[in-house]
CSV table of C-alpha atoms in Angstrom, one decimal:
chain,number,residue,atom,x,y,z
A,1,MET,CA,45.5,-17.2,-41.5
A,2,LEU,CA,43.6,-18.4,-38.4
A,3,LYS,CA,46.5,-17.7,-36.1
A,4,LYS,CA,46.9,-14.3,-37.6
A,5,ASN,CA,43.3,-13.4,-36.8
A,6,LYS,CA,43.2,-15.0,-33.3
A,7,PRO,CA,43.4,-11.7,-31.3
A,8,GLN,CA,40.6,-10.2,-33.4
A,9,ILE,CA,38.4,-13.3,-33.0
A,10,LEU,CA,39.1,-13.3,-29.2
A,11,ILE,CA,38.1,-9.6,-28.9
A,12,PHE,CA,35.0,-10.2,-31.0
A,13,THR,CA,34.0,-13.2,-28.8
A,14,LEU,CA,34.6,-11.2,-25.6
A,15,LEU,CA,32.6,-8.3,-26.9
A,16,SER,CA,29.8,-10.5,-28.0
A,17,LEU,CA,29.7,-12.2,-24.6
A,18,PHE,CA,29.7,-8.8,-22.8
A,19,PHE,CA,26.8,-7.5,-24.9
A,20,SER,CA,24.8,-10.7,-24.6
A,21,ILE,CA,25.3,-10.6,-20.8
A,22,ASN,CA,24.4,-6.9,-20.7
A,23,SER,CA,21.3,-7.5,-22.8
A,24,PHE,CA,20.2,-10.4,-20.6
A,25,SER,CA,20.6,-8.3,-17.4
A,26,GLN,CA,18.4,-5.5,-18.9
A,27,LYS,CA,15.6,-8.1,-19.1
A,28,ASN,CA,15.5,-8.1,-15.3
A,29,LEU,CA,14.8,-4.4,-15.2
A,30,TYR,CA,11.3,-3.0,-15.0
A,31,ALA,CA,9.8,0.5,-14.8
A,32,GLY,CA,6.5,1.8,-13.6
A,33,ILE,CA,5.0,5.2,-14.0
A,34,GLU,CA,2.0,5.6,-11.7
A,35,ILE,CA,-0.3,8.6,-12.0
A,36,GLY,CA,-1.9,8.3,-8.5
A,37,ARG,CA,-4.6,10.1,-6.6
A,38,ARG,CA,-2.2,12.8,-5.3
A,39,ALA,CA,1.1,12.2,-7.0
A,40,ILE,CA,3.0,10.8,-9.9
A,41,LYS,CA,5.4,8.1,-8.9
A,42,VAL,CA,8.2,6.5,-10.9
A,43,SER,CA,9.9,3.2,-9.9
A,44,ILE,CA,12.8,1.3,-11.4
A,45,LEU,CA,13.2,-2.3,-10.2
A,46,ASP,CA,15.9,-4.9,-10.8
A,47,VAL,CA,14.1,-8.2,-10.2
A,48,SER,CA,16.3,-11.2,-9.4
A,49,ASN,CA,13.5,-13.7,-8.4
A,50,ILE,CA,9.9,-12.6,-8.8
A,51,LYS,CA,8.6,-15.7,-7.2
A,52,LYS,CA,10.4,-14.8,-3.9
A,53,ALA,CA,9.8,-11.1,-4.4
A,54,ASP,CA,13.6,-10.7,-4.6
A,55,TYR,CA,14.2,-7.3,-6.1
A,56,LYS,CA,16.1,-4.0,-5.7
A,57,ILE,CA,14.6,-0.6,-6.1
A,58,LEU,CA,17.1,1.2,-8.3
A,59,SER,CA,15.3,4.4,-8.3
A,60,PHE,CA,12.1,6.0,-6.9
A,61,TRP,CA,10.9,9.5,-7.8
A,62,THR,CA,7.6,11.3,-7.0
A,63,GLU,CA,5.9,14.6,-7.7
A,64,ARG,CA,2.8,15.7,-5.8
A,65,ILE,CA,-0.3,16.8,-7.8
A,66,ASN,CA,-3.7,16.4,-6.2
A,67,PHE,CA,-5.6,14.9,-9.1
A,68,ALA,CA,-8.3,13.2,-6.9
A,69,GLU,CA,-9.4,16.6,-5.4
A,70,HIS,CA,-9.8,18.1,-8.9
A,71,ILE,CA,-11.8,15.1,-10.2
A,72,ALA,CA,-14.0,15.2,-7.0
A,73,ASN,CA,-14.7,18.9,-7.5
A,74,THR,CA,-15.7,18.9,-11.2
A,75,GLY,CA,-16.0,15.3,-12.3
A,76,GLU,CA,-13.1,15.6,-14.7
A,77,LEU,CA,-9.5,16.4,-15.1
A,78,THR,CA,-8.4,20.0,-15.5
A,79,GLU,CA,-6.5,20.9,-18.7
A,80,ASP,CA,-3.5,21.7,-16.5
A,81,ASP,CA,-3.7,18.2,-14.9
A,82,ILE,CA,-3.7,16.6,-18.3
A,83,ASN,CA,-0.8,18.6,-19.6
A,84,LYS,CA,1.3,18.1,-16.4
A,85,ALA,CA,0.6,14.4,-16.2
A,86,SER,CA,1.3,13.6,-19.8
A,87,THR,CA,4.4,15.8,-19.9
A,88,ILE,CA,5.9,14.3,-16.8
A,89,ALA,CA,5.1,10.8,-18.0
A,90,ALA,CA,6.8,11.5,-21.3
A,91,ASP,CA,9.9,13.1,-19.7
A,92,GLN,CA,10.3,10.3,-17.3
A,93,LEU,CA,10.0,7.7,-20.1
A,94,VAL,CA,12.7,9.5,-22.1
A,95,LYS,CA,15.0,9.2,-19.0
A,96,ILE,CA,14.1,5.5,-18.4
A,97,ARG,CA,14.8,4.6,-22.1
A,98,ALA,CA,18.1,6.5,-22.1
A,99,GLU,CA,19.5,5.3,-18.7
A,100,TYR,CA,18.3,1.8,-18.4
A,101,LYS,CA,17.7,0.6,-22.0
A,102,MET,CA,15.2,-2.1,-20.8
A,103,PRO,CA,12.7,-3.8,-23.2
A,104,GLU,CA,9.6,-1.7,-23.9
A,105,THR,CA,7.5,-4.6,-22.7
A,106,ASN,CA,9.0,-4.0,-19.2
A,107,ILE,CA,7.8,-0.4,-18.9
A,108,PHE,CA,4.2,0.2,-17.7
A,109,ILE,CA,2.2,3.4,-17.3
A,110,VAL,CA,-0.9,3.2,-15.1
A,111,ALA,CA,-3.4,5.5,-13.4
A,112,ALA,CA,-5.2,5.0,-10.1
A,113,PRO,CA,-8.8,3.8,-10.1
A,114,VAL,CA,-10.1,7.3,-9.3
A,115,PHE,CA,-9.3,8.3,-12.9
A,116,SER,CA,-12.0,6.1,-14.3
A,117,SER,CA,-14.6,8.5,-12.8
A,118,ALA,CA,-13.2,11.5,-14.8
A,119,ARG,CA,-15.4,12.2,-17.7
A,120,ASN,CA,-12.5,13.3,-19.9
A,121,VAL,CA,-9.9,10.7,-19.0
A,122,HIS,CA,-9.8,9.7,-22.6
A,123,LEU,CA,-8.0,13.1,-23.3
A,124,LEU,CA,-5.3,12.0,-20.9
A,125,LYS,CA,-5.0,8.6,-22.4
A,126,ASN,CA,-4.8,10.0,-26.0
A,127,LYS,CA,-2.2,12.6,-25.0
A,128,ILE,CA,0.0,10.1,-23.2
A,129,ALA,CA,-0.3,7.7,-26.2
A,130,THR,CA,0.8,10.5,-28.6
A,131,LEU,CA,3.8,11.6,-26.5
A,132,THR,CA,5.0,8.2,-25.4
A,133,ASN,CA,3.7,5.7,-27.9
A,134,LYS,CA,2.5,3.6,-24.9
A,135,ASP,CA,-1.0,2.9,-23.6
A,136,LEU,CA,-2.2,4.2,-20.2
A,137,ASP,CA,-3.8,1.5,-18.1
A,138,ILE,CA,-6.4,2.6,-15.5
A,139,LEU,CA,-6.3,0.3,-12.5
A,140,ASN,CA,-9.7,-1.4,-12.0
A,141,VAL,CA,-11.2,-0.5,-8.6
A,142,ASN,CA,-12.8,-3.9,-8.5
A,143,GLU,CA,-9.3,-5.5,-9.1
A,144,GLU,CA,-7.5,-3.2,-6.7
A,145,ALA,CA,-7.5,-5.6,-3.7
A,146,LYS,CA,-6.3,-8.5,-6.0
A,147,THR,CA,-3.6,-6.4,-7.5
A,148,LEU,CA,-2.5,-5.4,-4.0
A,149,VAL,CA,-2.4,-9.0,-2.7
A,150,LYS,CA,-0.5,-10.3,-5.8
A,151,GLY,CA,2.1,-7.5,-5.4
A,152,ALA,CA,2.5,-7.4,-1.7
A,153,ILE,CA,2.7,-11.1,-0.9
A,154,PRO,CA,5.7,-12.9,-2.4
A,155,PRO,CA,4.2,-15.4,-5.0
A,156,VAL,CA,6.0,-18.3,-3.2
A,157,ASP,CA,3.6,-17.5,-0.2
A,158,TYR,CA,0.4,-17.1,-2.2
A,159,SER,CA,-1.1,-20.3,-0.8
A,160,ASN,CA,0.0,-19.8,2.8
A,161,ALA,CA,-0.7,-16.1,3.6
A,162,PHE,CA,-3.2,-13.3,3.7
A,163,LEU,CA,-2.9,-9.5,3.4
A,164,LEU,CA,-4.6,-6.7,5.2
A,165,ASP,CA,-4.0,-3.1,4.0
A,166,ILE,CA,-5.2,-0.5,6.6
A,167,GLY,CA,-6.1,2.6,4.6
A,168,ALA,CA,-7.8,5.9,5.4
A,169,GLN,CA,-11.4,4.9,4.5
A,170,THR,CA,-11.4,1.1,4.8
A,171,THR,CA,-9.2,-1.9,5.6
A,172,LYS,CA,-8.9,-4.2,2.6
A,173,GLY,CA,-6.9,-7.1,1.3
A,174,GLY,CA,-7.5,-10.8,0.8
A,175,TYR,CA,-6.0,-14.2,0.2
A,176,ILE,CA,-5.5,-16.7,-2.6
A,177,ASP,CA,-7.1,-20.2,-2.6
A,178,GLU,CA,-5.6,-22.9,-4.8
A,179,LEU,CA,-8.2,-24.9,-6.7
A,180,GLU,CA,-8.0,-27.9,-9.0
A,181,ASP,CA,-6.4,-27.8,-12.4
A,182,ASN,CA,-3.7,-25.3,-11.2
A,183,LYS,CA,-6.4,-22.6,-11.0
A,184,LEU,CA,-6.4,-19.9,-8.3
A,185,GLU,CA,-9.3,-18.0,-6.7
A,186,PHE,CA,-8.9,-14.6,-5.1
A,187,ILE,CA,-10.9,-14.1,-1.9
A,188,PRO,CA,-11.3,-10.4,-0.9
A,189,LEU,CA,-11.3,-9.1,2.6
A,190,GLU,CA,-12.8,-5.8,3.7
A,191,LEU,CA,-13.4,-4.0,7.0
A,192,ASP,CA,-15.7,-0.9,7.0
A,193,PHE,CA,-13.2,1.0,9.1
A,194,GLY,CA,-10.0,2.8,8.1
A,195,THR,CA,-7.8,5.2,10.0
A,196,MET,CA,-9.9,8.3,9.3
A,197,THR,CA,-13.4,6.7,9.2
A,198,LEU,CA,-12.8,5.1,12.6
A,199,THR,CA,-11.6,8.5,14.0
A,200,ASP,CA,-14.8,10.2,12.7
A,201,ALA,CA,-17.0,7.4,14.1
A,202,VAL,CA,-15.4,7.8,17.6
A,203,LYS,CA,-15.8,11.6,17.5
A,204,LYS,CA,-19.5,11.2,16.8
A,205,THR,CA,-19.9,9.4,20.1
A,206,VAL,CA,-18.6,12.4,22.1
A,207,VAL,CA,-21.8,13.8,23.6
A,208,ASN,CA,-20.4,17.2,24.5
A,209,GLN,CA,-19.0,18.5,21.2
A,210,THR,CA,-16.9,21.1,23.1
A,211,GLN,CA,-14.8,18.1,24.1
A,212,VAL,CA,-14.5,16.6,20.7
A,213,ASN,CA,-10.9,17.7,20.4
A,214,ASP,CA,-10.0,16.9,24.0
A,215,MET,CA,-7.5,14.0,23.9
A,216,SER,CA,-8.6,12.5,27.2
A,217,ALA,CA,-12.3,12.5,26.0
A,218,TYR,CA,-11.2,11.0,22.7
A,219,GLN,CA,-9.2,8.3,24.3
A,220,GLU,CA,-12.1,7.3,26.6
A,221,LYS,CA,-14.6,7.1,23.7
A,222,SER,CA,-12.0,5.3,21.5
A,223,PHE,CA,-11.6,2.6,24.2
A,224,ASP,CA,-15.4,2.2,24.4
A,225,PHE,CA,-15.7,2.0,20.6
A,226,ASN,CA,-13.2,-0.9,20.5
A,227,SER,CA,-16.0,-3.4,21.2
A,228,VAL,CA,-17.7,-2.3,17.9
A,229,LEU,CA,-14.4,-2.6,16.0
A,230,ARG,CA,-13.7,-6.0,17.4
A,231,LYS,CA,-17.2,-7.2,16.4
A,232,LYS,CA,-16.6,-6.0,12.8
A,233,VAL,CA,-13.2,-7.7,12.7
A,234,GLN,CA,-14.7,-11.0,14.0
A,235,GLU,CA,-17.5,-10.9,11.4
A,236,MET,CA,-14.8,-10.5,8.7
A,237,LEU,CA,-12.8,-13.5,10.0
A,238,ASP,CA,-15.9,-15.7,10.6
A,239,LYS,CA,-16.8,-15.3,6.9
A,240,ASN,CA,-13.4,-16.5,5.8
A,241,PRO,CA,-12.4,-19.5,7.9
A,242,LEU,CA,-9.8,-20.5,5.3
A,243,LEU,CA,-7.6,-17.6,6.1
A,244,LEU,CA,-7.2,-18.7,9.7
A,245,LYS,CA,-5.2,-21.7,8.4
A,246,LYS,CA,-2.6,-19.4,6.8
A,247,ASP,CA,0.7,-19.3,8.6
A,248,LYS,CA,1.8,-15.8,7.4
A,249,ILE,CA,0.1,-12.4,7.7
A,250,TYR,CA,1.3,-9.5,5.5
A,251,LEU,CA,0.3,-6.0,6.5
A,252,SER,CA,0.5,-2.8,4.6
A,253,GLY,CA,-0.9,0.8,4.7
A,254,GLY,CA,-0.3,3.9,6.6
A,255,ALA,CA,-1.1,2.5,10.0
A,256,VAL,CA,1.6,-0.1,9.8
A,257,TRP,CA,4.1,2.3,8.2
A,258,ALA,CA,3.5,4.7,11.1
A,259,PHE,CA,4.1,2.0,13.7
A,260,ALA,CA,7.2,0.6,12.1
A,261,THR,CA,8.7,4.1,11.6
A,262,LEU,CA,8.0,5.5,15.0
A,263,TYR,CA,8.6,2.4,17.1
A,264,TYR,CA,11.6,0.9,15.4
A,265,ASN,CA,13.2,4.2,14.6
A,266,GLU,CA,15.6,2.9,12.0
A,267,ASN,CA,16.0,2.7,8.3
A,268,VAL,CA,15.3,-1.0,7.6
A,269,LYS,CA,16.4,-2.0,4.1
A,270,GLU,CA,14.4,-5.2,3.8
A,271,HIS,CA,11.2,-5.2,1.8
A,272,TYR,CA,9.4,-7.1,4.6
A,273,ILE,CA,9.8,-6.2,8.2
A,274,SER,CA,9.0,-8.8,10.8
A,275,LEU,CA,6.6,-7.6,13.5
A,276,ASN,CA,5.3,-9.0,16.8
A,277,MET,CA,2.3,-8.3,18.9
A,278,GLU,CA,4.3,-7.3,22.0
A,279,ASP,CA,5.9,-4.4,20.1
A,280,ILE,CA,2.5,-3.3,18.8
A,281,LEU,CA,1.1,-3.2,22.3
A,282,ASN,CA,4.1,-1.3,23.6
A,283,TYR,CA,3.8,1.2,20.8
A,284,ASP,CA,0.1,1.6,21.7
A,285,ALA,CA,1.0,2.5,25.3
A,286,ILE,CA,3.4,5.2,24.1
A,287,LEU,CA,0.8,6.6,21.7
A,288,LYS,CA,-1.7,7.0,24.5
A,289,ASN,CA,0.5,7.8,27.5
A,290,ASN,CA,3.8,9.3,26.3
A,291,PHE,CA,3.2,10.8,22.9
A,292,VAL,CA,5.8,13.5,23.5
A,293,LYS,CA,8.4,10.7,22.8
A,294,PHE,CA,7.4,10.7,19.2
A,295,THR,CA,7.1,14.5,18.8
A,296,ASN,CA,10.7,14.7,20.1
A,297,LEU,CA,11.8,12.0,17.7
A,298,ALA,CA,10.3,13.9,14.8
A,299,LYS,CA,12.6,16.8,15.5
A,300,THR,CA,15.6,14.8,14.4
A,301,ASN,CA,14.1,12.0,12.3
A,302,LYS,CA,12.8,13.0,8.9
A,303,GLU,CA,10.7,9.8,8.5
A,304,ALA,CA,9.1,10.3,11.9
A,305,ALA,CA,8.4,13.9,11.0
A,306,ARG,CA,6.7,12.7,7.8
A,307,VAL,CA,4.5,10.4,9.9
A,308,LEU,CA,3.4,13.1,12.2
A,309,SER,CA,2.8,15.5,9.4
A,310,THR,CA,0.5,12.9,7.9
A,311,TYR,CA,-1.3,11.7,11.0
A,312,ASN,CA,-2.2,13.4,14.3
A,313,GLN,CA,-2.4,11.6,17.6
A,314,GLU,CA,-6.0,10.7,17.2
A,315,TYR,CA,-5.5,9.2,13.8
A,316,LEU,CA,-2.5,7.2,15.1
A,317,ILE,CA,-4.5,5.8,17.9
A,318,SER,CA,-7.3,4.8,15.6
A,319,ALA,CA,-4.8,3.2,13.1
A,320,ASN,CA,-3.3,1.1,15.9
A,321,ASN,CA,-6.7,0.1,17.3
A,322,ILE,CA,-7.5,-1.4,13.9
A,323,LEU,CA,-4.1,-3.1,13.6
A,324,THR,CA,-4.4,-4.5,17.1
A,325,ALA,CA,-8.1,-5.6,16.7
A,326,CYS,CA,-7.2,-7.4,13.4
A,327,LEU,CA,-4.3,-9.3,14.8
A,328,GLU,CA,-6.0,-10.2,18.2
A,329,GLY,CA,-8.9,-11.7,16.2
A,330,VAL,CA,-6.6,-14.3,14.6
A,331,PRO,CA,-6.6,-17.6,16.6
A,332,ASN,CA,-3.2,-19.0,17.5
A,333,LEU,CA,-1.5,-15.7,16.5
A,334,GLU,CA,1.7,-16.7,18.4
A,335,THR,CA,2.2,-19.5,15.8
A,336,LYS,CA,2.0,-17.0,12.8
A,337,LYS,CA,4.6,-14.9,11.2
A,338,ILE,CA,3.7,-11.3,10.7
A,339,TYR,CA,5.3,-8.9,8.2
A,340,PHE,CA,5.0,-5.3,7.2
A,341,VAL,CA,5.2,-4.7,3.5
A,342,LYS,CA,7.5,-1.8,3.5
A,343,GLU,CA,7.6,-1.0,-0.3
A,344,GLY,CA,3.9,-0.4,-0.7
A,345,GLN,CA,4.5,2.0,-3.6
A,346,VAL,CA,5.7,-0.7,-5.9
A,347,THR,CA,3.1,-3.4,-5.2
A,348,TRP,CA,1.1,-2.7,-8.4
A,349,LEU,CA,4.3,-3.0,-10.4
A,350,ILE,CA,5.3,-6.3,-8.8
A,351,SER,CA,1.8,-7.6,-9.5
A,352,TYR,CA,2.2,-6.6,-13.2
A,353,ILE,CA,5.6,-8.4,-13.4
A,354,ALA,CA,4.1,-11.5,-11.7
A,355,ASP,CA,1.3,-11.6,-14.2
A,356,ARG,CA,3.8,-11.7,-17.1
A,357,SER,CA,6.2,-14.1,-15.5
A,358,LYS,CA,6.2,-17.8,-16.6
A,359,LYS,CA,7.5,-18.7,-13.2
A,360,VAL,CA,4.4,-17.5,-11.3
A,361,ASN,CA,1.0,-19.0,-11.4
A,362,THR,CA,-1.6,-16.1,-11.8
A,363,ASN,CA,-4.3,-18.4,-13.3
A,364,PHE,CA,-7.3,-16.7,-11.6
């Protein structure tokens, strides 16, 4: 009897093994739907080792809708915003469930901190809950820097690195200090200047306002303003002596994306791109003295064209002034390793995964 059923038993065993392996592999898949300031983004990750930030982006999709502008104008979300956001989230969730069949606990829907200022955000939360049977988390503005650090720095480097994110309004980031009893403390970093706010500050120093858009006048005033910028950077570093002991520096934000895209001019697949100060200074010289090189590059390179459609020459100079000032302020920079966090769009999702992993200490 046993011999007679051997083929069936073997097939059953193989099928069981296949489905168990397949089921196990799905546990490594994670999905994030982010309703951001100006777009809805959907990311699908296959995580091999969260501690080392070893993951693959299986899919990334985005649709641009300027929610932040609508909230700023009226203090609330428009009915059209609520309908679009909830419908898109629901449609994307149907695709995720059908195509990837990952555990429901591995799927997250979040909204940017700006949504907390919308008086009627509860209507969006209610509609998404009705359509998807999932909760919408609104990222906490006070936790934004911590979320960024946890997601941008590989957890294996938490104790030995710090992060700076150069944004439009400010430069923010932080580092993690290990305390007793396996506890962690997050130390935020913030610089008053970002790409756009620094550009505005420089323009205000142009006495003759008819020259405010003259590039030579802007460059002269920008050079003069560097002393103010360096002083602010030094104040930030002096307040945080522990970060100077860190061996690794992780950088994110539009300023570093612009540099890596325009200067390296290649599609680097790694999540972390190694940088050095010499390249940053060479890039700075091109920005100020041979900008036509980048405008010509943008004619044939889509990513370069995207950079120049986002930032003009003034913004790029300001962005790199911040990047340079931050790095030059770090003592013994030549002994540090510097990385650009290329996949900035998934840092919040990596942070969420790390929080839920038994292999990562997020005991803050």
